Amino acid sequence: MAETETETTNENTERIVKKVQELLNEEKWTRAALNSYSIHNFQELDKTLEEIFRESSQEKVREVCEEHLHHTKNSIIALYISGIVSLSQQLVDDSHLVTLISIFVDNHKWGIVEFLSLRILEFGENKFALRTLADTYNTENEGGKLYDVWERLIRVDYEEADIVKSLADRKEAQGQKEEAVDYYKKALHRFINKKVFTSIREIWHKLIGYCPEETDFFYHAERKVAKTISEERAVQLLEDLYPHYKKEKNWDTAISILKRILEYDAKSPWARKEIIECCRQKYARHSQLEEYIRLSNLTQGWRSIHEALADFEKHISFDDGNFVYHREWGVGQIKSIKDDVIEIDFVKKRRHKMSLKMAVSALQILGKQHIWVLKSGMNKEKLHAKVKSDIPWALKTVIKSLDNAADMKKIKAELVPSVLSAGEWSSWSTAARRILKEDNNFGSLPDKADYFEVRSQPVSLEEKTLNRFKAEKGFFERVEIIEDYAFNMKNIEENAESFGEMLEYFSGFMRSYTSVSEYVVSSFLLVRKIVAKYPYLNPGIAMNFKPLFAQISSMEDIFQKITNADIKKELLAQIRKDCLDWQALYVKLFPHILSRHVLDELIVVNGENSLKDFFLRVINSYRENRETFVWLTRNFWTPEWYEKLGVKYEKILIAMIHLLDITSREIENRRDAGTNRKLNRQAYVYLFDEKRLEGFITKEDKEAVSRVYTLLWDLASLDDALKLNLRPLIQERFEDFKFPGKGETPVVASRGFYVASSSYEQKKKALQQLIEVDIPANSKEIGEAIALGDLRENAEYKAAKEKQELYNSQVGKLTEDLEKAQIIYAKDVDASKISFGTKTVLYNTNENTREEYTILGPWESDPARQIISYLSPLGNELLNHTTGEELAFVINEHAYNYRVEDIRVAEYQ
């Protein structure tokens, strides 16, 4: 039946191709004049296109049209059909339709030009089509339609400035002030990019008239002018802005503008004169104004204006009633200034007097709303209630107190535990982060994405996002920002300019690469995904992955370096689509993604047998492929799989035990500790928590159990108690089982194992520390980490969760061990034979030397001090022997020969 459907499809495609060929030939033979073409002709071609799409014959038809155009380059039919098919396939090349429209523009067929432009726009916004449509409406004097098209055009053409200004002028004439201001702002930035200063200055003056209070906007534009055009032009704009604030007697802003001018031109006599006048006006009521102007040499041209201003501002902040901070005495309030002496009331030092010179160097000036002032002078309960109930106020207060730049760590340091408890901080900080992200009164610093500032004027979410994007330096961190913006925001079209600026960062990787890196590949995948949703944002770059893949020397290396999970998935899908050897690549890439989806796809296409060789390679080289081996063992392989692979489960367990040992040693040596700690934990959980070893012991034969247990026994890094816990289970199945050592059952406490009283108390304290201190602290860490957002890429959250898993495991193990431990006191020790709590002197007949050993339990074992566990191989061999006995035994292929010379009760607690 499938074959019949395929045959039918092929027949339909051949029929459609033949029909298109006939149309092309007819056009060539009749040589129809352009004047005879009408919109109806194209509507008839659209019916043919509908048939082409319905039968999925686009590729074949496009090939026929391309071949025809090779000989007849101005074929109307070929240009139209090939152009529409290309648009439907989201190909960037729209040259055929551009050629077609140009033909009819030259012949003034405006109706057809409009039809063709609108036809292109059916597939998404397009600069050429919109501009052509605008020219058409302008020529035909259709003003209403023209303005609508202009508004669409400026959203996709970020370089267009004149049209934006024309729209602003129109809105202004219509009395729509807010809309006019928005357009003027947009036009200003575009003219700055085009370096057209006459237009910049004209718009600058208009905006001073409409929104002079938006200093953040003016400052941002001024910085852009300085960087793009020149600092001299930036100074001109600031000089134009200054008179408004001087007239309004807004001395703070006036001084701020003059400082910016002096940053560009420190020797400007006009700016120096004006700033001195503004300072006199601002501090007119200050008792020491003229004295501080004199002391700072502010009026003296020989002194650097920046040094003089800093000196003046430091002095002028000392006045009656102002607050100060001293590193030892805390917050204080200035009570009086007389001559050169300042009297201050500190919390810890009342009526303290010091010279002005000393005060300037030793004290920090604080505003009345500084968080330190509030914490020292405001009722604690009221401050606590205010901070909890009014989070925006609290954020503004703390951030402004920290020189208007603070991250969450600094905010926490000011509030916890002095105002909020650690527990309250968890929920408070979650709400605070949301406010910092969404409230337009807060913004991110341009050079530090995680530092926040309080804005003097509200900032839009789009500007906040763009600032955060610019401040973030990491490529994949920027990917997350633009993805969040592109797929979660609703007004992209209205703010396409900001979004386009972010998108251009990734487009740059696509345009100018010399070799294909993980950034180039990721950029192609990301931009394609965004353009699929917003076609008008297409940067005009062909997104054909086959040529790109052909330039990659190592796909595995590229894939490994990509840290964004979504992009990895996109890349896998693209590899399957464009690479003939995708199956082999999937196998190579699997260790870097560890996803069941990859294996399932391979099995669906090639069956389970296709993975046999790969799985066997992983098993046979588990040391080199440890992460892949552990993942497959825990998440994919089943008893049925081991049977298919011809691998005994014993081999898997032995490999897992080896990895437990290897990772323990590498953790100790601080080698890739993070990864090894994670693998060590996973191996431990698999073997012990999931009781795989116990299951193996209850099912396998004695020889297999002996091999696995012997390997386990030799693991120095593994707690002896864990090994001991398995012995009763083994003895229950195999009564004559020979444990590592002399072969007889060791002395074992009925509850589990023997310990000294001091060790037991230490373990109890360790358990108490975990339950009462470590775990609660970890819970707070998790709460704080959750507050950081996006748990998928949240390193703090992952680290805290790993620690939680470790603590829970330690609590379970300690609890279980304490239940099994039996305390043996020194007064109860029997010194007639070697046993727990004895100290023995042995004569080594091989070496003719004497050796002393104290026999205690696994918790007290310290071989470096000759204290050995009665469960260790040597301790096990010595147990129950008496003075005078000759001993001979082998441990790990080494022969031992001893004579017991003395046994006495050991000194221990």
PDB file of C-alpha atoms in Angstrom, residues 456-705:
ATOM      1  CA  SER A 456      16.172  58.245  38.235  1.00  0.00           C
ATOM      2  CA  GLN A 457      13.571  57.651  35.505  1.00  0.00           C
ATOM      3  CA  PRO A 458      11.703  54.394  34.848  1.00  0.00           C
ATOM      4  CA  VAL A 459      13.376  52.007  32.421  1.00  0.00           C
ATOM      5  CA  SER A 460      11.417  49.680  30.125  1.00  0.00           C
ATOM      6  CA  LEU A 461      11.680  45.910  30.398  1.00  0.00           C
ATOM      7  CA  GLU A 462      13.156  45.905  26.889  1.00  0.00           C
ATOM      8  CA  GLU A 463      15.922  48.321  27.881  1.00  0.00           C
ATOM      9  CA  LYS A 464      16.581  46.339  31.055  1.00  0.00           C
ATOM     10  CA  THR A 465      16.904  43.165  29.019  1.00  0.00           C
ATOM     11  CA  LEU A 466      19.223  44.833  26.514  1.00  0.00           C
ATOM     12  CA  ASN A 467      21.388  46.239  29.328  1.00  0.00           C
ATOM     13  CA  ARG A 468      21.576  42.816  30.957  1.00  0.00           C
ATOM     14  CA  PHE A 469      22.503  41.297  27.599  1.00  0.00           C
ATOM     15  CA  LYS A 470      25.294  43.822  27.075  1.00  0.00           C
ATOM     16  CA  ALA A 471      26.628  43.385  30.595  1.00  0.00           C
ATOM     17  CA  GLU A 472      26.724  39.582  30.294  1.00  0.00           C
ATOM     18  CA  LYS A 473      30.013  38.406  28.767  1.00  0.00           C
ATOM     19  CA  GLY A 474      29.348  34.684  28.350  1.00  0.00           C
ATOM     20  CA  PHE A 475      28.055  33.520  24.952  1.00  0.00           C
ATOM     21  CA  PHE A 476      25.648  30.871  26.259  1.00  0.00           C
ATOM     22  CA  GLU A 477      24.477  33.166  29.072  1.00  0.00           C
ATOM     23  CA  ARG A 478      23.513  35.646  26.324  1.00  0.00           C
ATOM     24  CA  VAL A 479      21.703  32.827  24.517  1.00  0.00           C
ATOM     25  CA  GLU A 480      19.515  32.309  27.582  1.00  0.00           C
ATOM     26  CA  ILE A 481      18.698  36.029  27.810  1.00  0.00           C
ATOM     27  CA  ILE A 482      17.620  36.375  24.172  1.00  0.00           C
ATOM     28  CA  GLU A 483      15.669  33.098  24.253  1.00  0.00           C
ATOM     29  CA  ASP A 484      13.765  34.237  27.326  1.00  0.00           C
ATOM     30  CA  TYR A 485      13.011  37.535  25.603  1.00  0.00           C
ATOM     31  CA  ALA A 486      12.115  36.051  22.203  1.00  0.00           C
ATOM     32  CA  PHE A 487       9.809  33.296  23.373  1.00  0.00           C
ATOM     33  CA  ASN A 488       8.270  34.756  26.541  1.00  0.00           C
ATOM     34  CA  MET A 489       7.666  38.419  25.670  1.00  0.00           C
ATOM     35  CA  LYS A 490       4.544  39.550  23.804  1.00  0.00           C
ATOM     36  CA  ASN A 491       5.614  42.877  22.306  1.00  0.00           C
ATOM     37  CA  ILE A 492       8.694  41.992  20.273  1.00  0.00           C
ATOM     38  CA  GLU A 493       7.353  43.838  17.207  1.00  0.00           C
ATOM     39  CA  GLU A 494       7.015  47.089  19.149  1.00  0.00           C
ATOM     40  CA  ASN A 495      10.586  46.819  20.430  1.00  0.00           C
ATOM     41  CA  ALA A 496      12.186  45.108  17.452  1.00  0.00           C
ATOM     42  CA  GLU A 497      15.077  47.574  17.477  1.00  0.00           C
ATOM     43  CA  SER A 498      16.333  46.486  20.903  1.00  0.00           C
ATOM     44  CA  PHE A 499      15.769  42.878  20.042  1.00  0.00           C
ATOM     45  CA  GLY A 500      17.509  43.316  16.719  1.00  0.00           C
ATOM     46  CA  GLU A 501      20.563  44.700  18.505  1.00  0.00           C
ATOM     47  CA  MET A 502      20.786  41.501  20.549  1.00  0.00           C
ATOM     48  CA  LEU A 503      20.160  39.334  17.505  1.00  0.00           C
ATOM     49  CA  GLU A 504      22.921  41.115  15.610  1.00  0.00           C
ATOM     50  CA  TYR A 505      25.456  39.788  18.136  1.00  0.00           C
ATOM     51  CA  PHE A 506      24.723  36.239  16.981  1.00  0.00           C
ATOM     52  CA  SER A 507      24.357  37.223  13.329  1.00  0.00           C
ATOM     53  CA  GLY A 508      27.911  38.543  13.528  1.00  0.00           C
ATOM     54  CA  PHE A 509      29.192  35.022  14.222  1.00  0.00           C
ATOM     55  CA  MET A 510      27.315  33.801  11.131  1.00  0.00           C
ATOM     56  CA  ARG A 511      28.754  36.438   8.809  1.00  0.00           C
ATOM     57  CA  SER A 512      32.422  36.597   9.708  1.00  0.00           C
ATOM     58  CA  TYR A 513      33.716  33.195  10.770  1.00  0.00           C
ATOM     59  CA  THR A 514      36.945  31.754   9.408  1.00  0.00           C
ATOM     60  CA  SER A 515      36.481  28.387  11.100  1.00  0.00           C
ATOM     61  CA  VAL A 516      33.346  26.763  12.479  1.00  0.00           C
ATOM     62  CA  SER A 517      33.220  26.909  16.281  1.00  0.00           C
ATOM     63  CA  GLU A 518      30.560  26.045  18.830  1.00  0.00           C
ATOM     64  CA  TYR A 519      29.564  29.732  18.753  1.00  0.00           C
ATOM     65  CA  VAL A 520      29.028  29.721  14.982  1.00  0.00           C
ATOM     66  CA  VAL A 521      26.950  26.535  15.043  1.00  0.00           C
ATOM     67  CA  SER A 522      24.911  27.735  18.021  1.00  0.00           C
ATOM     68  CA  SER A 523      24.315  31.110  16.353  1.00  0.00           C
ATOM     69  CA  PHE A 524      22.963  29.464  13.206  1.00  0.00           C
ATOM     70  CA  LEU A 525      20.596  27.261  15.216  1.00  0.00           C
ATOM     71  CA  LEU A 526      19.442  30.079  17.495  1.00  0.00           C
ATOM     72  CA  VAL A 527      18.886  32.660  14.747  1.00  0.00           C
ATOM     73  CA  ARG A 528      17.000  30.145  12.606  1.00  0.00           C
ATOM     74  CA  LYS A 529      14.715  29.347  15.539  1.00  0.00           C
ATOM     75  CA  ILE A 530      14.028  33.050  16.160  1.00  0.00           C
ATOM     76  CA  VAL A 531      13.518  33.876  12.480  1.00  0.00           C
ATOM     77  CA  ALA A 532      10.996  31.031  12.208  1.00  0.00           C
ATOM     78  CA  LYS A 533       8.856  32.955  14.731  1.00  0.00           C
ATOM     79  CA  TYR A 534       9.737  36.459  13.526  1.00  0.00           C
ATOM     80  CA  PRO A 535      10.528  36.238   9.771  1.00  0.00           C
ATOM     81  CA  TYR A 536      11.076  39.991   9.434  1.00  0.00           C
ATOM     82  CA  LEU A 537      14.141  39.679  11.685  1.00  0.00           C
ATOM     83  CA  ASN A 538      15.916  37.564   9.066  1.00  0.00           C
ATOM     84  CA  PRO A 539      19.491  38.902   8.892  1.00  0.00           C
ATOM     85  CA  GLY A 540      19.748  37.939   5.222  1.00  0.00           C
ATOM     86  CA  ILE A 541      22.071  34.993   5.730  1.00  0.00           C
ATOM     87  CA  ALA A 542      21.497  31.623   4.052  1.00  0.00           C
ATOM     88  CA  MET A 543      20.797  29.083   6.789  1.00  0.00           C
ATOM     89  CA  ASN A 544      21.855  26.018   4.885  1.00  0.00           C
ATOM     90  CA  PHE A 545      23.565  23.688   7.342  1.00  0.00           C
ATOM     91  CA  LYS A 546      25.087  21.230   4.877  1.00  0.00           C
ATOM     92  CA  PRO A 547      27.944  23.564   3.828  1.00  0.00           C
ATOM     93  CA  LEU A 548      28.445  24.501   7.483  1.00  0.00           C
ATOM     94  CA  PHE A 549      28.701  20.856   8.573  1.00  0.00           C
ATOM     95  CA  ALA A 550      31.171  20.181   5.768  1.00  0.00           C
ATOM     96  CA  GLN A 551      33.599  22.659   7.378  1.00  0.00           C
ATOM     97  CA  ILE A 552      33.493  21.082  10.837  1.00  0.00           C
ATOM     98  CA  SER A 553      36.609  19.059  11.598  1.00  0.00           C
ATOM     99  CA  SER A 554      35.247  17.502  14.807  1.00  0.00           C
ATOM    100  CA  MET A 555      31.519  17.513  15.475  1.00  0.00           C
ATOM    101  CA  GLU A 556      32.194  15.791  18.794  1.00  0.00           C
ATOM    102  CA  ASP A 557      34.425  18.644  19.935  1.00  0.00           C
ATOM    103  CA  ILE A 558      31.839  21.251  18.897  1.00  0.00           C
ATOM    104  CA  PHE A 559      28.996  19.387  20.588  1.00  0.00           C
ATOM    105  CA  GLN A 560      30.933  18.945  23.816  1.00  0.00           C
ATOM    106  CA  LYS A 561      31.569  22.695  24.097  1.00  0.00           C
ATOM    107  CA  ILE A 562      27.906  23.668  23.683  1.00  0.00           C
ATOM    108  CA  THR A 563      26.462  24.113  27.174  1.00  0.00           C
ATOM    109  CA  ASN A 564      22.882  25.045  26.255  1.00  0.00           C
ATOM    110  CA  ALA A 565      20.654  21.937  26.380  1.00  0.00           C
ATOM    111  CA  ASP A 566      18.082  23.285  23.882  1.00  0.00           C
ATOM    112  CA  ILE A 567      20.755  24.066  21.299  1.00  0.00           C
ATOM    113  CA  LYS A 568      22.206  20.569  21.729  1.00  0.00           C
ATOM    114  CA  LYS A 569      18.791  19.106  20.947  1.00  0.00           C
ATOM    115  CA  GLU A 570      18.409  21.383  17.905  1.00  0.00           C
ATOM    116  CA  LEU A 571      21.849  20.328  16.682  1.00  0.00           C
ATOM    117  CA  LEU A 572      21.002  16.631  17.031  1.00  0.00           C
ATOM    118  CA  ALA A 573      17.850  17.135  14.957  1.00  0.00           C
ATOM    119  CA  GLN A 574      19.846  19.025  12.305  1.00  0.00           C
ATOM    120  CA  ILE A 575      22.523  16.331  12.206  1.00  0.00           C
ATOM    121  CA  ARG A 576      19.890  13.695  11.561  1.00  0.00           C
ATOM    122  CA  LYS A 577      18.419  15.792   8.770  1.00  0.00           C
ATOM    123  CA  ASP A 578      21.614  16.823   6.961  1.00  0.00           C
ATOM    124  CA  CYS A 579      24.304  14.221   7.721  1.00  0.00           C
ATOM    125  CA  LEU A 580      24.358  10.893   5.916  1.00  0.00           C
ATOM    126  CA  ASP A 581      26.382   9.363   8.762  1.00  0.00           C
ATOM    127  CA  TRP A 582      24.063  10.726  11.478  1.00  0.00           C
ATOM    128  CA  GLN A 583      23.814   7.339  13.204  1.00  0.00           C
ATOM    129  CA  ALA A 584      27.578   7.119  13.718  1.00  0.00           C
ATOM    130  CA  LEU A 585      27.586  10.737  14.916  1.00  0.00           C
ATOM    131  CA  TYR A 586      24.773  10.041  17.376  1.00  0.00           C
ATOM    132  CA  VAL A 587      26.853   7.252  18.922  1.00  0.00           C
ATOM    133  CA  LYS A 588      29.889   9.557  19.199  1.00  0.00           C
ATOM    134  CA  LEU A 589      27.854  12.391  20.697  1.00  0.00           C
ATOM    135  CA  PHE A 590      25.855  10.284  23.146  1.00  0.00           C
ATOM    136  CA  PRO A 591      28.471  10.515  25.974  1.00  0.00           C
ATOM    137  CA  HIS A 592      28.099  14.320  25.837  1.00  0.00           C
ATOM    138  CA  ILE A 593      24.317  14.384  26.198  1.00  0.00           C
ATOM    139  CA  LEU A 594      23.400  11.058  27.904  1.00  0.00           C
ATOM    140  CA  SER A 595      19.815  11.065  26.653  1.00  0.00           C
ATOM    141  CA  ARG A 596      17.497   8.088  26.218  1.00  0.00           C
ATOM    142  CA  HIS A 597      16.018   9.892  23.216  1.00  0.00           C
ATOM    143  CA  VAL A 598      19.289   9.442  21.273  1.00  0.00           C
ATOM    144  CA  LEU A 599      19.373   5.698  21.939  1.00  0.00           C
ATOM    145  CA  ASP A 600      15.673   5.288  21.171  1.00  0.00           C
ATOM    146  CA  GLU A 601      16.082   6.979  17.786  1.00  0.00           C
ATOM    147  CA  LEU A 602      18.977   4.704  16.878  1.00  0.00           C
ATOM    148  CA  ILE A 603      17.003   1.619  17.942  1.00  0.00           C
ATOM    149  CA  VAL A 604      13.927   2.680  15.947  1.00  0.00           C
ATOM    150  CA  VAL A 605      15.989   3.060  12.769  1.00  0.00           C
ATOM    151  CA  ASN A 606      18.521   0.229  13.074  1.00  0.00           C
ATOM    152  CA  GLY A 607      17.270  -2.030  15.838  1.00  0.00           C
ATOM    153  CA  GLU A 608      18.886  -2.915  19.174  1.00  0.00           C
ATOM    154  CA  ASN A 609      21.713  -4.905  17.583  1.00  0.00           C
ATOM    155  CA  SER A 610      23.145  -1.669  16.133  1.00  0.00           C
ATOM    156  CA  LEU A 611      24.133  -0.566  19.643  1.00  0.00           C
ATOM    157  CA  LYS A 612      25.862  -3.777  20.709  1.00  0.00           C
ATOM    158  CA  ASP A 613      29.375  -2.796  19.653  1.00  0.00           C
ATOM    159  CA  PHE A 614      29.036   0.620  21.279  1.00  0.00           C
ATOM    160  CA  PHE A 615      27.753  -0.809  24.558  1.00  0.00           C
ATOM    161  CA  LEU A 616      30.514  -3.416  24.668  1.00  0.00           C
ATOM    162  CA  ARG A 617      33.152  -0.722  24.098  1.00  0.00           C
ATOM    163  CA  VAL A 618      31.736   1.239  27.030  1.00  0.00           C
ATOM    164  CA  ILE A 619      31.782  -1.838  29.284  1.00  0.00           C
ATOM    165  CA  ASN A 620      35.267  -2.945  28.286  1.00  0.00           C
ATOM    166  CA  SER A 621      36.709   0.551  28.753  1.00  0.00           C
ATOM    167  CA  TYR A 622      34.577   1.722  31.647  1.00  0.00           C
ATOM    168  CA  ARG A 623      37.466   3.612  33.238  1.00  0.00           C
ATOM    169  CA  GLU A 624      37.757   5.941  30.236  1.00  0.00           C
ATOM    170  CA  ASN A 625      33.961   6.084  29.713  1.00  0.00           C
ATOM    171  CA  ARG A 626      32.980   6.195  33.369  1.00  0.00           C
ATOM    172  CA  GLU A 627      30.168   8.767  33.067  1.00  0.00           C
ATOM    173  CA  THR A 628      28.602   6.920  30.137  1.00  0.00           C
ATOM    174  CA  PHE A 629      29.020   3.540  31.856  1.00  0.00           C
ATOM    175  CA  VAL A 630      27.394   4.704  35.104  1.00  0.00           C
ATOM    176  CA  TRP A 631      24.516   6.392  33.240  1.00  0.00           C
ATOM    177  CA  LEU A 632      23.786   3.340  31.106  1.00  0.00           C
ATOM    178  CA  THR A 633      24.021   1.015  34.097  1.00  0.00           C
ATOM    179  CA  ARG A 634      21.619   3.085  36.150  1.00  0.00           C
ATOM    180  CA  ASN A 635      19.206   4.276  33.432  1.00  0.00           C
ATOM    181  CA  PHE A 636      19.177   1.995  30.418  1.00  0.00           C
ATOM    182  CA  TRP A 637      20.644  -1.475  30.692  1.00  0.00           C
ATOM    183  CA  THR A 638      18.387  -4.263  31.933  1.00  0.00           C
ATOM    184  CA  PRO A 639      19.016  -7.988  32.597  1.00  0.00           C
ATOM    185  CA  GLU A 640      17.729  -8.595  29.071  1.00  0.00           C
ATOM    186  CA  TRP A 641      20.364  -6.246  27.690  1.00  0.00           C
ATOM    187  CA  TYR A 642      23.169  -8.030  29.551  1.00  0.00           C
ATOM    188  CA  GLU A 643      21.955 -11.280  28.032  1.00  0.00           C
ATOM    189  CA  LYS A 644      21.952  -9.770  24.531  1.00  0.00           C
ATOM    190  CA  LEU A 645      25.457  -8.410  25.050  1.00  0.00           C
ATOM    191  CA  GLY A 646      26.741 -11.711  26.437  1.00  0.00           C
ATOM    192  CA  VAL A 647      27.962  -9.931  29.576  1.00  0.00           C
ATOM    193  CA  LYS A 648      27.608 -11.362  33.071  1.00  0.00           C
ATOM    194  CA  TYR A 649      26.116  -9.039  35.646  1.00  0.00           C
ATOM    195  CA  GLU A 650      29.131  -9.841  37.816  1.00  0.00           C
ATOM    196  CA  LYS A 651      31.293  -7.913  35.359  1.00  0.00           C
ATOM    197  CA  ILE A 652      29.071  -4.838  35.707  1.00  0.00           C
ATOM    198  CA  LEU A 653      29.216  -4.963  39.513  1.00  0.00           C
ATOM    199  CA  ILE A 654      33.000  -5.406  39.514  1.00  0.00           C
ATOM    200  CA  ALA A 655      33.346  -2.394  37.207  1.00  0.00           C
ATOM    201  CA  MET A 656      31.104  -0.317  39.454  1.00  0.00           C
ATOM    202  CA  ILE A 657      33.147  -1.325  42.544  1.00  0.00           C
ATOM    203  CA  HIS A 658      36.345  -0.367  40.711  1.00  0.00           C
ATOM    204  CA  LEU A 659      34.846   3.022  39.822  1.00  0.00           C
ATOM    205  CA  LEU A 660      33.876   3.516  43.455  1.00  0.00           C
ATOM    206  CA  ASP A 661      37.525   3.029  44.386  1.00  0.00           C
ATOM    207  CA  ILE A 662      38.966   5.059  41.483  1.00  0.00           C
ATOM    208  CA  THR A 663      36.723   8.063  42.091  1.00  0.00           C
ATOM    209  CA  SER A 664      37.448   7.978  45.849  1.00  0.00           C
ATOM    210  CA  ARG A 665      41.172   8.181  45.192  1.00  0.00           C
ATOM    211  CA  GLU A 666      40.790  10.957  42.631  1.00  0.00           C
ATOM    212  CA  ILE A 667      38.604  12.966  45.008  1.00  0.00           C
ATOM    213  CA  GLU A 668      41.332  12.588  47.637  1.00  0.00           C
ATOM    214  CA  ASN A 669      43.904  13.777  45.090  1.00  0.00           C
ATOM    215  CA  ARG A 670      41.625  16.689  44.119  1.00  0.00           C
ATOM    216  CA  ARG A 671      41.467  15.584  40.526  1.00  0.00           C
ATOM    217  CA  ASP A 672      38.252  16.740  38.803  1.00  0.00           C
ATOM    218  CA  ALA A 673      36.638  16.548  42.234  1.00  0.00           C
ATOM    219  CA  GLY A 674      33.174  17.741  41.156  1.00  0.00           C
ATOM    220  CA  THR A 675      32.642  15.078  38.498  1.00  0.00           C
ATOM    221  CA  ASN A 676      34.270  12.318  40.556  1.00  0.00           C
ATOM    222  CA  ARG A 677      32.206  13.168  43.630  1.00  0.00           C
ATOM    223  CA  LYS A 678      29.037  12.913  41.548  1.00  0.00           C
ATOM    224  CA  LEU A 679      30.084   9.558  40.018  1.00  0.00           C
ATOM    225  CA  ASN A 680      31.225   8.223  43.400  1.00  0.00           C
ATOM    226  CA  ARG A 681      27.839   9.050  44.871  1.00  0.00           C
ATOM    227  CA  GLN A 682      26.004   7.423  41.949  1.00  0.00           C
ATOM    228  CA  ALA A 683      28.098   4.247  42.234  1.00  0.00           C
ATOM    229  CA  TYR A 684      27.510   4.119  46.002  1.00  0.00           C
ATOM    230  CA  VAL A 685      23.744   4.542  45.588  1.00  0.00           C
ATOM    231  CA  TYR A 686      23.660   1.843  42.917  1.00  0.00           C
ATOM    232  CA  LEU A 687      25.642  -0.691  44.951  1.00  0.00           C
ATOM    233  CA  PHE A 688      24.322  -0.061  48.458  1.00  0.00           C
ATOM    234  CA  ASP A 689      21.228   2.165  48.582  1.00  0.00           C
ATOM    235  CA  GLU A 690      19.569   0.300  45.731  1.00  0.00           C
ATOM    236  CA  LYS A 691      20.815  -2.980  47.299  1.00  0.00           C
ATOM    237  CA  ARG A 692      22.297  -4.300  44.041  1.00  0.00           C
ATOM    238  CA  LEU A 693      25.056  -6.084  45.937  1.00  0.00           C
ATOM    239  CA  GLU A 694      22.545  -7.726  48.265  1.00  0.00           C
ATOM    240  CA  GLY A 695      20.480  -8.855  45.288  1.00  0.00           C
ATOM    241  CA  PHE A 696      23.586 -10.315  43.638  1.00  0.00           C
ATOM    242  CA  ILE A 697      24.539 -12.222  46.828  1.00  0.00           C
ATOM    243  CA  THR A 698      21.067 -13.777  47.123  1.00  0.00           C
ATOM    244  CA  LYS A 699      21.058 -15.032  43.521  1.00  0.00           C
ATOM    245  CA  GLU A 700      24.584 -15.854  42.305  1.00  0.00           C
ATOM    246  CA  ASP A 701      26.775 -18.863  43.017  1.00  0.00           C
ATOM    247  CA  LYS A 702      29.441 -19.032  45.704  1.00  0.00           C
ATOM    248  CA  GLU A 703      32.437 -18.470  43.397  1.00  0.00           C
ATOM    249  CA  ALA A 704      30.906 -15.311  41.867  1.00  0.00           C
ATOM    250  CA  VAL A 705      29.993 -13.952  45.309  1.00  0.00           C
TER     251      VAL A 705
END
